[in-house]
């Protein structure tokens, strides 16, 4: 009941998804929007990328924020040439499976982040998808920011709306956008790790229930695989965040390092929680295997006990089936009932003994 309540609360407070594409650039359909900001306020009338960049550099104020979604190499080449981006960074844009990193190229900062999303499901199964990952790349220069999303889900609309609601922060320039991006990504890490707690509780309840030994180990392995995917997205971001918060980098003024240090603290929380989940899953898996072993031992004890009970009448019948002439009570009238009674009493006594010792 409580896990369902948490799921409903998460759905109720989930940010609205902005699926609109307000601007289409002549550079290609991959351009989602092109916005100009001056003193933290959006400026209208600059839909074209070249026009917007020319206006910013002519006035010497503000910056351009260009949003892309899965651009091809051809679509991005014209924009890279216009902004003078380094060829090594441009080559990484076409590869959507980069490791999280921060790199500086000729006064421009190139960042790669892994995005995650919790996949809602009614019940965890051996094939359930729990974590869905994507990728976010960003170029931050003196007067421009380029954001590139890979993956069919997610949007930066809420990030843009939050920044526009705080013009004093947005007035700090491209570094404010970069901070908002990484803060948004890390917040999603924390939200997903909190949501995985429901699946951890479900697996733990299954294993330590009355019939935990007969549970499905595939659910545990599936959750462990999904947790590994989450760790691959979260853990590598630690070093890039340390660079942003401690080392002198292009575009990052010293006073902004405190903001990135705060984001690094949130990332540490998510990383520690994932490590704790992984250790707990190892313990749960070991407990499940131990329960399976105990259940198998109990089955073997029951089989052995019944085999011992059946061995008594088998032995007696075997002795009287040897066809000797001189055997005790062989020609006695009550010999047959007596033998049956002895076998029944012996089986009853042995059965009681096994029941008393917990074998049956």
Coordinates of N, CA, C and O in Angstrom, one line a residue, residues 146-319:
X146 N 25.3 25.2 -26.3 CA 24.7 24.2 -27.2 C 24.4 23.0 -26.3 O 25.3 22.4 -25.6
X147 N 23.1 22.6 -26.3 CA 22.7 21.4 -25.6 C 22.2 20.3 -26.6 O 21.5 20.7 -27.5
X148 N 22.7 19.1 -26.5 CA 22.4 18.0 -27.5 C 21.9 16.9 -26.7 O 22.6 16.3 -25.8
X149 N 20.7 16.5 -26.9 CA 20.0 15.3 -26.3 C 20.0 14.1 -27.2 O 19.8 14.2 -28.4
X150 N 20.3 13.0 -26.6 CA 20.2 11.7 -27.3 C 19.2 10.8 -26.4 O 19.4 10.7 -25.2
X151 N 18.3 10.2 -27.1 CA 17.3 9.5 -26.4 C 15.9 10.0 -26.7 O 15.7 11.3 -26.9
X152 N 14.9 9.1 -26.8 CA 13.6 9.6 -27.2 C 12.8 10.3 -26.1 O 11.7 10.9 -26.3
X153 N 13.2 10.2 -24.8 CA 12.4 10.8 -23.7 C 13.2 11.9 -23.1 O 14.4 11.9 -23.2
X154 N 12.5 12.7 -22.3 CA 13.1 13.7 -21.6 C 13.1 15.0 -22.3 O 13.1 15.1 -23.6
X155 N 13.3 16.1 -21.6 CA 13.3 17.4 -22.3 C 14.0 18.4 -21.3 O 14.1 18.2 -20.1
X156 N 14.5 19.5 -21.9 CA 15.1 20.5 -21.1 C 14.2 21.7 -20.9 O 14.6 22.7 -20.4
X157 N 12.9 21.5 -21.3 CA 12.0 22.6 -21.1 C 11.8 23.1 -19.7 O 11.9 24.3 -19.4
X158 N 11.7 22.1 -18.7 CA 11.6 22.5 -17.3 C 12.9 23.3 -16.8 O 12.8 24.2 -16.0
X159 N 14.0 22.9 -17.3 CA 15.3 23.5 -16.9 C 15.3 25.0 -17.4 O 15.6 25.9 -16.7
X160 N 14.9 25.2 -18.6 CA 14.8 26.5 -19.2 C 13.8 27.4 -18.5 O 14.1 28.6 -18.2
X161 N 12.7 26.8 -18.1 CA 11.6 27.6 -17.4 C 12.1 28.0 -16.0 O 11.9 29.1 -15.6
X162 N 12.8 27.1 -15.3 CA 13.3 27.4 -14.0 C 14.4 28.5 -14.1 O 14.4 29.4 -13.2
X163 N 15.2 28.5 -15.1 CA 16.3 29.5 -15.3 C 15.6 30.8 -15.6 O 16.0 31.9 -15.1
X164 N 14.6 30.8 -16.5 CA 14.0 32.1 -16.9 C 13.2 32.7 -15.7 O 13.0 33.9 -15.7
X165 N 12.8 31.8 -14.7 CA 12.2 32.4 -13.5 C 13.1 33.0 -12.6 O 12.7 33.6 -11.6
X166 N 14.5 32.8 -12.8 CA 15.5 33.3 -11.9 C 16.5 34.1 -12.8 O 17.6 33.7 -13.1
X167 N 16.1 35.3 -13.3 CA 17.0 36.0 -14.2 C 18.3 36.4 -13.6 O 19.3 36.6 -14.4
X168 N 18.4 36.6 -12.3 CA 19.6 37.0 -11.7 C 20.7 35.9 -11.8 O 21.9 36.1 -11.9
X169 N 20.2 34.6 -11.8 CA 21.1 33.5 -12.0 C 21.4 33.3 -13.5 O 22.6 33.1 -13.8
X170 N 20.4 33.5 -14.3 CA 20.6 33.3 -15.8 C 21.5 34.4 -16.3 O 22.2 34.2 -17.3
X171 N 21.6 35.6 -15.6 CA 22.4 36.7 -16.1 C 23.9 36.3 -16.0 O 24.8 37.1 -16.5
X172 N 24.3 35.3 -15.2 CA 25.7 34.9 -15.1 C 26.2 34.3 -16.4 O 27.4 34.0 -16.4
X173 N 25.3 34.0 -17.3 CA 25.8 33.6 -18.6 C 25.8 32.1 -18.8 O 25.0 31.3 -18.1
X174 N 26.5 31.6 -19.8 CA 26.5 30.1 -20.1 C 26.8 29.2 -19.0 O 26.3 28.1 -18.9
X175 N 27.6 29.7 -18.0 CA 27.9 28.8 -16.9 C 26.7 28.5 -16.0 O 26.6 27.5 -15.4
X176 N 25.7 29.5 -16.0 CA 24.5 29.3 -15.3 C 23.7 28.1 -15.9 O 23.1 27.3 -15.2
X177 N 23.7 28.1 -17.2 CA 23.0 27.1 -18.0 C 23.6 25.7 -17.7 O 23.0 24.7 -17.4
X178 N 25.0 25.7 -17.7 CA 25.7 24.5 -17.5 C 25.4 23.9 -16.1 O 25.2 22.7 -15.9
X179 N 25.4 24.8 -15.1 CA 25.1 24.4 -13.7 C 23.7 23.9 -13.6 O 23.4 22.9 -13.0
X180 N 22.7 24.5 -14.3 CA 21.3 24.1 -14.2 C 21.2 22.7 -14.9 O 20.4 21.9 -14.4
X181 N 21.9 22.5 -16.0 CA 21.9 21.2 -16.6 C 22.4 20.0 -15.7 O 21.7 19.0 -15.5
X182 N 23.6 20.2 -15.2 CA 24.1 19.2 -14.3 C 23.3 19.0 -13.0 O 23.1 17.9 -12.5
X183 N 22.8 20.1 -12.5 CA 21.9 20.0 -11.3 C 20.6 19.2 -11.7 O 20.2 18.4 -10.9
X184 N 20.1 19.5 -12.8 CA 18.9 18.7 -13.3 C 19.2 17.2 -13.4 O 18.4 16.4 -13.0
X185 N 20.3 16.9 -14.0 CA 20.7 15.5 -14.2 C 20.9 14.8 -12.9 O 20.4 13.7 -12.7
X186 N 21.6 15.4 -12.0 CA 21.9 14.8 -10.7 C 20.6 14.7 -9.9 O 20.4 13.7 -9.1
X187 N 19.7 15.7 -10.0 CA 18.4 15.5 -9.3 C 17.6 14.3 -9.8 O 16.9 13.6 -9.0
X188 N 17.7 14.1 -11.1 CA 17.1 12.9 -11.6 C 17.7 11.6 -11.1 O 17.0 10.6 -10.8
X189 N 19.0 11.6 -10.9 CA 19.7 10.5 -10.3 C 19.1 10.2 -8.9 O 18.8 9.1 -8.5
X190 N 19.0 11.3 -8.1 CA 18.5 11.1 -6.7 C 17.0 10.6 -6.8 O 16.6 9.7 -6.0
X191 N 16.2 11.1 -7.7 CA 14.8 10.7 -7.8 C 14.7 9.2 -8.2 O 13.9 8.5 -7.7
X192 N 15.5 8.8 -9.1 CA 15.5 7.4 -9.6 C 15.9 6.5 -8.5 O 15.3 5.4 -8.3
X193 N 17.0 6.8 -7.8 CA 17.5 6.0 -6.7 C 16.4 5.9 -5.6 O 16.3 4.8 -5.0
X194 N 15.7 7.0 -5.3 CA 14.6 6.9 -4.3 C 13.5 6.0 -4.8 O 12.9 5.2 -4.1
X195 N 13.2 6.0 -6.1 CA 12.1 5.2 -6.7 C 12.5 3.7 -6.7 O 11.6 2.9 -6.5
X196 N 13.8 3.4 -6.9 CA 14.2 2.0 -6.9 C 14.0 1.4 -5.5 O 13.9 0.1 -5.4
X197 N 13.8 2.2 -4.5 CA 13.6 1.7 -3.1 C 12.3 0.8 -3.1 O 12.3 -0.2 -2.4
X198 N 11.3 1.1 -3.9 CA 10.1 0.3 -4.0 C 10.4 -1.1 -4.5 O 9.9 -2.1 -3.9
X199 N 11.2 -1.2 -5.5 CA 11.6 -2.5 -6.0 C 12.5 -3.3 -5.0 O 12.3 -4.5 -4.9
X200 N 13.3 -2.6 -4.3 CA 14.1 -3.2 -3.3 C 13.2 -3.8 -2.2 O 13.4 -4.9 -1.8
X201 N 12.2 -3.0 -1.8 CA 11.3 -3.5 -0.8 C 10.5 -4.7 -1.3 O 10.3 -5.7 -0.5
X202 N 10.1 -4.7 -2.6 CA 9.4 -5.8 -3.1 C 10.2 -7.1 -3.1 O 9.7 -8.2 -2.8
X203 N 11.4 -7.0 -3.6 CA 12.3 -8.2 -3.6 C 12.6 -8.7 -2.2 O 12.6 -9.9 -2.0
X204 N 12.9 -7.8 -1.3 CA 13.2 -8.2 0.1 C 12.0 -8.9 0.7 O 12.1 -9.9 1.4
X205 N 10.8 -8.4 0.5 CA 9.6 -9.0 1.0 C 9.4 -10.4 0.4 O 9.0 -11.3 1.1
X206 N 9.7 -10.5 -0.9 CA 9.5 -11.8 -1.5 C 10.5 -12.9 -0.9 O 10.1 -14.0 -0.7
X207 N 11.7 -12.5 -0.7 CA 12.7 -13.4 -0.3 C 12.5 -13.8 1.2 O 12.6 -15.0 1.5
X208 N 12.1 -12.9 2.0 CA 11.9 -13.2 3.4 C 10.5 -13.5 3.8 O 10.1 -13.4 5.0
X209 N 9.7 -13.8 2.8 CA 8.3 -14.2 3.1 C 8.3 -15.7 3.6 O 9.4 -16.4 3.6
X210 N 7.1 -16.2 3.9 CA 7.0 -17.6 4.4 C 7.5 -18.6 3.3 O 8.1 -19.6 3.7
X211 N 7.3 -18.3 2.1 CA 7.7 -19.2 1.0 C 8.8 -18.6 0.2 O 8.8 -18.7 -1.1
X212 N 9.7 -17.9 0.8 CA 10.8 -17.2 0.1 C 11.7 -18.1 -0.7 O 12.2 -17.8 -1.7
X213 N 11.9 -19.4 -0.2 CA 12.7 -20.3 -0.9 C 12.3 -20.7 -2.2 O 13.0 -21.1 -3.1
X214 N 10.9 -20.5 -2.5 CA 10.4 -20.9 -3.8 C 10.2 -19.7 -4.7 O 9.5 -19.7 -5.7
X215 N 10.8 -18.5 -4.3 CA 10.6 -17.3 -5.1 C 11.4 -17.3 -6.4 O 12.2 -18.2 -6.6
X216 N 11.2 -16.3 -7.2 CA 11.9 -16.2 -8.5 C 13.2 -15.5 -8.4 O 13.2 -14.2 -8.2
X217 N 14.3 -16.2 -8.5 CA 15.6 -15.5 -8.5 C 15.8 -14.6 -9.6 O 16.7 -13.7 -9.6
X218 N 15.1 -14.8 -10.7 CA 15.2 -13.9 -11.9 C 14.9 -12.5 -11.6 O 15.5 -11.5 -12.2
X219 N 14.0 -12.2 -10.7 CA 13.6 -10.8 -10.3 C 14.8 -10.2 -9.6 O 15.1 -9.0 -9.8
X220 N 15.5 -10.9 -8.8 CA 16.7 -10.4 -8.1 C 17.8 -10.0 -9.1 O 18.4 -8.9 -9.1
X221 N 18.1 -10.9 -10.0 CA 19.1 -10.7 -11.1 C 18.7 -9.5 -12.0 O 19.6 -8.7 -12.4
X222 N 17.4 -9.4 -12.3 CA 17.0 -8.3 -13.2 C 17.2 -7.0 -12.5 O 17.7 -6.0 -13.1
X223 N 16.8 -6.9 -11.2 CA 17.0 -5.7 -10.5 C 18.5 -5.3 -10.3 O 18.9 -4.2 -10.4
X224 N 19.3 -6.3 -10.2 CA 20.7 -6.1 -10.1 C 21.3 -5.6 -11.4 O 22.2 -4.7 -11.4
X225 N 20.8 -6.1 -12.5 CA 21.3 -5.6 -13.8 C 20.8 -4.2 -14.0 O 21.6 -3.4 -14.5
X226 N 19.6 -3.9 -13.7 CA 19.1 -2.5 -13.8 C 19.9 -1.5 -12.9 O 20.2 -0.4 -13.3
X227 N 20.2 -2.0 -11.7 CA 21.0 -1.2 -10.8 C 22.4 -1.0 -11.3 O 23.0 0.1 -11.1
X228 N 23.0 -2.0 -12.0 CA 24.3 -1.8 -12.6 C 24.2 -0.8 -13.7 O 25.2 0.0 -13.9
X229 N 23.2 -0.8 -14.5 CA 23.0 0.3 -15.5 C 22.9 1.7 -14.9 O 23.5 2.6 -15.4
X230 N 22.2 1.8 -13.8 CA 22.1 3.1 -13.1 C 23.5 3.5 -12.6 O 23.9 4.6 -12.7
X231 N 24.2 2.5 -12.0 CA 25.6 2.9 -11.5 C 26.5 3.3 -12.6 O 27.3 4.3 -12.4
X232 N 26.4 2.7 -13.8 CA 27.3 3.1 -14.9 C 27.0 4.5 -15.4 O 27.8 5.2 -15.9
X233 N 25.7 5.0 -15.1 CA 25.4 6.4 -15.5 C 25.8 7.4 -14.4 O 26.2 8.5 -14.7
X234 N 25.7 7.0 -13.2 CA 25.9 7.9 -12.1 C 27.4 8.0 -11.6 O 27.9 9.1 -11.5
X235 N 28.0 6.9 -11.4 CA 29.4 6.9 -10.8 C 30.4 7.6 -11.6 O 31.2 8.4 -11.1
X236 N 30.5 7.5 -13.0 CA 31.5 8.2 -13.7 C 31.4 9.7 -13.7 O 32.4 10.4 -14.0
X237 N 30.3 10.3 -13.3 CA 30.1 11.7 -13.2 C 30.9 12.4 -12.0 O 31.0 13.6 -12.0
X238 N 31.3 11.6 -11.1 CA 32.0 12.1 -9.9 C 33.2 12.9 -10.3 O 33.4 14.0 -9.8
X239 N 34.1 12.3 -11.1 CA 35.3 13.0 -11.5 C 35.1 14.3 -12.2 O 35.7 15.4 -11.9
X240 N 34.2 14.3 -13.3 CA 33.9 15.6 -14.0 C 33.3 16.7 -13.0 O 33.7 17.9 -13.1
X241 N 32.5 16.3 -12.1 CA 32.0 17.3 -11.1 C 33.1 17.8 -10.2 O 33.1 19.0 -9.8
X242 N 34.0 16.9 -9.9 CA 35.2 17.4 -9.1 C 36.0 18.4 -9.9 O 36.5 19.4 -9.3
X243 N 36.1 18.2 -11.2 CA 36.8 19.2 -12.0 C 36.1 20.5 -12.0 O 36.7 21.6 -11.9
X244 N 34.8 20.5 -12.2 CA 34.0 21.7 -12.2 C 34.1 22.5 -10.9 O 34.0 23.7 -10.9
X245 N 34.2 21.8 -9.8 CA 34.1 22.4 -8.5 C 35.5 22.8 -7.9 O 35.6 23.6 -7.0
X246 N 36.6 22.3 -8.5 CA 37.9 22.5 -7.9 C 38.9 23.0 -8.8 O 39.8 23.8 -8.4
X247 N 38.8 22.7 -10.1 CA 39.9 23.1 -11.1 C 39.5 24.3 -11.9 O 38.3 24.5 -12.3
X248 N 40.5 25.1 -12.3 CA 40.2 26.3 -13.2 C 39.9 25.8 -14.6 O 40.7 25.1 -15.2
X249 N 38.7 26.1 -15.1 CA 38.3 25.6 -16.4 C 37.7 26.8 -17.2 O 37.3 27.8 -16.6
X250 N 37.8 26.7 -18.6 CA 37.2 27.8 -19.4 C 35.7 28.0 -19.0 O 35.0 27.0 -18.7
X251 N 35.3 29.2 -19.0 CA 33.9 29.6 -18.8 C 33.4 29.5 -17.4 O 32.5 30.2 -17.0
X252 N 34.1 28.8 -16.5 CA 33.7 28.6 -15.1 C 34.4 29.6 -14.2 O 35.6 29.5 -14.0
X253 N 33.8 30.7 -13.8 CA 34.4 31.6 -12.9 C 34.6 31.0 -11.5 O 33.8 30.1 -11.1
X254 N 35.5 31.5 -10.7 CA 35.8 30.9 -9.4 C 34.5 30.9 -8.5 O 34.3 29.9 -7.7
X255 N 33.7 31.9 -8.5 CA 32.6 32.0 -7.6 C 31.5 31.0 -7.9 O 30.6 30.7 -7.1
X256 N 31.5 30.4 -9.1 CA 30.5 29.4 -9.5 C 30.9 28.0 -9.0 O 30.1 27.0 -9.1
X257 N 32.1 27.8 -8.6 CA 32.6 26.5 -8.2 C 31.8 26.0 -6.9 O 31.6 24.8 -6.8
X258 N 31.4 26.9 -6.1 CA 30.6 26.5 -4.9 C 29.3 25.9 -5.4 O 28.8 24.9 -4.7
X259 N 28.6 26.3 -6.4 CA 27.4 25.8 -6.9 C 27.6 24.3 -7.4 O 26.8 23.4 -7.1
X260 N 28.7 24.1 -8.1 CA 29.0 22.8 -8.6 C 29.4 21.9 -7.5 O 29.1 20.6 -7.5
X261 N 30.0 22.4 -6.4 CA 30.3 21.6 -5.2 C 29.1 21.1 -4.6 O 29.0 19.9 -4.1
X262 N 28.0 21.9 -4.5 CA 26.8 21.5 -4.0 C 26.1 20.3 -4.8 O 25.6 19.4 -4.2
X263 N 26.2 20.4 -6.1 CA 25.7 19.4 -7.0 C 26.5 18.1 -6.7 O 26.0 17.0 -6.7
X264 N 27.8 18.2 -6.5 CA 28.7 17.1 -6.3 C 28.3 16.4 -5.0 O 28.3 15.1 -4.9
X265 N 27.8 17.1 -4.0 CA 27.3 16.5 -2.7 C 26.1 15.7 -3.0 O 25.9 14.6 -2.4
X266 N 25.2 16.2 -3.8 CA 24.0 15.4 -4.2 C 24.3 14.1 -4.9 O 23.7 13.1 -4.7
X267 N 25.3 14.3 -5.8 CA 25.8 13.1 -6.6 C 26.4 12.0 -5.6 O 26.1 10.8 -5.8
X268 N 27.1 12.5 -4.6 CA 27.7 11.5 -3.6 C 26.6 10.8 -2.9 O 26.7 9.6 -2.7
X269 N 25.5 11.5 -2.6 CA 24.4 10.8 -1.9 C 23.8 9.7 -2.8 O 23.5 8.6 -2.3
X270 N 23.6 10.1 -4.1 CA 23.0 9.1 -5.0 C 23.9 7.9 -5.2 O 23.5 6.7 -5.2
X271 N 25.2 8.2 -5.3 CA 26.2 7.1 -5.4 C 26.3 6.2 -4.2 O 26.3 4.9 -4.3
X272 N 26.3 6.8 -3.0 CA 26.3 6.0 -1.8 C 25.0 5.1 -1.7 O 25.1 4.0 -1.3
X273 N 23.9 5.7 -2.1 CA 22.6 4.9 -2.0 C 22.6 3.8 -3.0 O 22.2 2.6 -2.7
X274 N 23.2 4.0 -4.2 CA 23.3 2.9 -5.2 C 24.2 1.8 -4.7 O 23.9 0.6 -4.8
X275 N 25.3 2.2 -4.1 CA 26.2 1.2 -3.5 C 25.6 0.4 -2.4 O 25.8 -0.8 -2.2
X276 N 24.8 1.1 -1.6 CA 24.1 0.4 -0.5 C 23.1 -0.6 -1.1 O 22.9 -1.7 -0.6
X277 N 22.4 -0.2 -2.1 CA 21.4 -1.1 -2.8 C 22.1 -2.3 -3.3 O 21.6 -3.4 -3.2
X278 N 23.3 -2.1 -3.9 CA 24.0 -3.2 -4.5 C 24.4 -4.2 -3.4 O 24.3 -5.4 -3.6
X279 N 24.9 -3.7 -2.3 CA 25.3 -4.5 -1.2 C 24.1 -5.3 -0.6 O 24.2 -6.5 -0.3
X280 N 23.0 -4.6 -0.5 CA 21.8 -5.2 0.0 C 21.3 -6.3 -0.9 O 20.9 -7.4 -0.5
X281 N 21.4 -6.1 -2.2 CA 20.9 -7.1 -3.2 C 21.8 -8.3 -3.1 O 21.4 -9.4 -3.3
X282 N 23.1 -8.1 -2.9 CA 24.0 -9.2 -2.7 C 23.6 -10.1 -1.5 O 23.6 -11.3 -1.6
X283 N 23.3 -9.4 -0.4 CA 22.8 -10.1 0.8 C 21.5 -10.8 0.5 O 21.3 -12.0 1.0
X284 N 20.6 -10.1 -0.2 CA 19.3 -10.8 -0.5 C 19.5 -12.0 -1.3 O 18.8 -13.0 -1.1
X285 N 20.4 -11.9 -2.3 CA 20.6 -13.0 -3.2 C 21.2 -14.2 -2.4 O 20.8 -15.3 -2.6
X286 N 22.2 -13.9 -1.6 CA 22.8 -15.0 -0.7 C 21.7 -15.6 0.2 O 21.7 -16.8 0.4
X287 N 20.8 -14.7 0.7 CA 19.8 -15.3 1.6 C 18.8 -16.2 0.8 O 18.4 -17.2 1.3
X288 N 18.5 -15.7 -0.4 CA 17.6 -16.6 -1.2 C 18.3 -17.9 -1.6 O 17.6 -19.0 -1.5
X289 N 19.5 -17.9 -2.0 CA 20.2 -19.1 -2.3 C 20.3 -20.0 -1.0 O 20.2 -21.3 -1.1
X290 N 20.5 -19.4 0.1 CA 20.5 -20.2 1.4 C 19.2 -20.8 1.6 O 19.1 -22.0 2.1
X291 N 18.1 -20.1 1.4 CA 16.8 -20.6 1.6 C 16.5 -21.7 0.6 O 15.8 -22.7 1.0
X292 N 16.9 -21.6 -0.6 CA 16.8 -22.7 -1.6 C 17.5 -24.0 -1.1 O 17.0 -25.1 -1.2
X293 N 18.7 -23.8 -0.6 CA 19.5 -24.9 -0.1 C 18.8 -25.6 1.1 O 18.7 -26.8 1.2
X294 N 18.3 -24.7 2.0 CA 17.6 -25.3 3.2 C 16.3 -26.0 2.7 O 16.0 -27.1 3.3
X295 N 15.6 -25.5 1.8 CA 14.4 -26.1 1.3 C 14.7 -27.5 0.6 O 14.0 -28.5 0.8
X296 N 15.8 -27.5 -0.1 CA 16.3 -28.8 -0.7 C 16.7 -29.8 0.3 O 16.4 -31.0 0.2
X297 N 17.3 -29.3 1.4 CA 17.7 -30.2 2.5 C 16.5 -30.8 3.2 O 16.5 -32.0 3.6
X298 N 15.5 -29.9 3.4 CA 14.3 -30.4 4.0 C 13.6 -31.5 3.2 O 13.1 -32.5 3.7
X299 N 13.6 -31.3 1.9 CA 13.0 -32.2 1.0 C 13.7 -33.6 1.0 O 13.1 -34.6 1.0
X300 N 15.1 -33.5 1.1 CA 15.9 -34.7 1.1 C 15.6 -35.4 2.5 O 15.6 -36.6 2.5
X301 N 15.5 -34.7 3.5 CA 15.2 -35.3 4.8 C 13.9 -36.0 4.8 O 13.7 -37.1 5.3
X302 N 12.8 -35.4 4.2 CA 11.5 -36.1 4.1 C 11.6 -37.3 3.3 O 11.0 -38.4 3.6
X303 N 12.3 -37.2 2.1 CA 12.5 -38.4 1.3 C 13.2 -39.5 2.0 O 12.8 -40.7 2.0
X304 N 14.3 -39.2 2.8 CA 15.0 -40.1 3.5 C 14.2 -40.8 4.6 O 14.2 -42.0 4.9
X305 N 13.4 -39.9 5.3 CA 12.5 -40.5 6.4 C 11.5 -41.5 5.8 O 11.3 -42.6 6.4
X306 N 10.8 -41.1 4.7 CA 9.9 -42.1 4.2 C 10.5 -43.3 3.6 O 10.0 -44.4 3.7
X307 N 11.7 -43.2 3.1 CA 12.5 -44.4 2.6 C 12.8 -45.3 3.8 O 12.7 -46.5 3.7
X308 N 13.1 -44.7 5.0 CA 13.4 -45.5 6.2 C 12.2 -46.2 6.7 O 12.2 -47.4 7.1
X309 N 11.0 -45.6 6.6 CA 9.8 -46.2 7.0 C 9.4 -47.3 6.1 O 9.0 -48.4 6.6
X310 N 9.5 -47.1 4.8 CA 9.2 -48.2 3.9 C 10.2 -49.3 3.9 O 9.9 -50.5 3.6
X311 N 11.4 -49.1 4.4 CA 12.4 -50.1 4.5 C 12.0 -51.2 5.5 O 12.4 -52.4 5.3
X312 N 11.3 -50.9 6.5 CA 10.9 -51.9 7.5 C 10.0 -53.0 7.0 O 10.4 -54.2 7.0
X313 N 8.9 -52.7 6.4 CA 8.1 -53.7 5.8 C 8.8 -54.4 4.6 O 8.6 -55.6 4.4
X314 N 9.6 -53.7 3.9 CA 10.3 -54.3 2.8 C 11.3 -55.4 3.3 O 11.4 -56.5 2.7
X315 N 11.9 -55.1 4.4 CA 12.9 -56.1 5.0 C 12.1 -57.3 5.5 O 12.5 -58.4 5.2
X316 N 11.0 -57.1 6.2 CA 10.2 -58.2 6.7 C 9.7 -59.1 5.6 O 9.8 -60.3 5.6
X317 N 9.1 -58.4 4.6 CA 8.6 -59.2 3.5 C 9.7 -59.9 2.7 O 9.5 -61.0 2.2
X318 N 10.9 -59.3 2.7 CA 12.0 -60.0 2.0 C 12.4 -61.2 2.8 O 12.8 -62.2 2.1
X319 N 12.4 -61.2 4.1 CA 12.8 -62.3 4.9 C 11.8 -63.5 4.7 O 12.2 -64.6 4.4

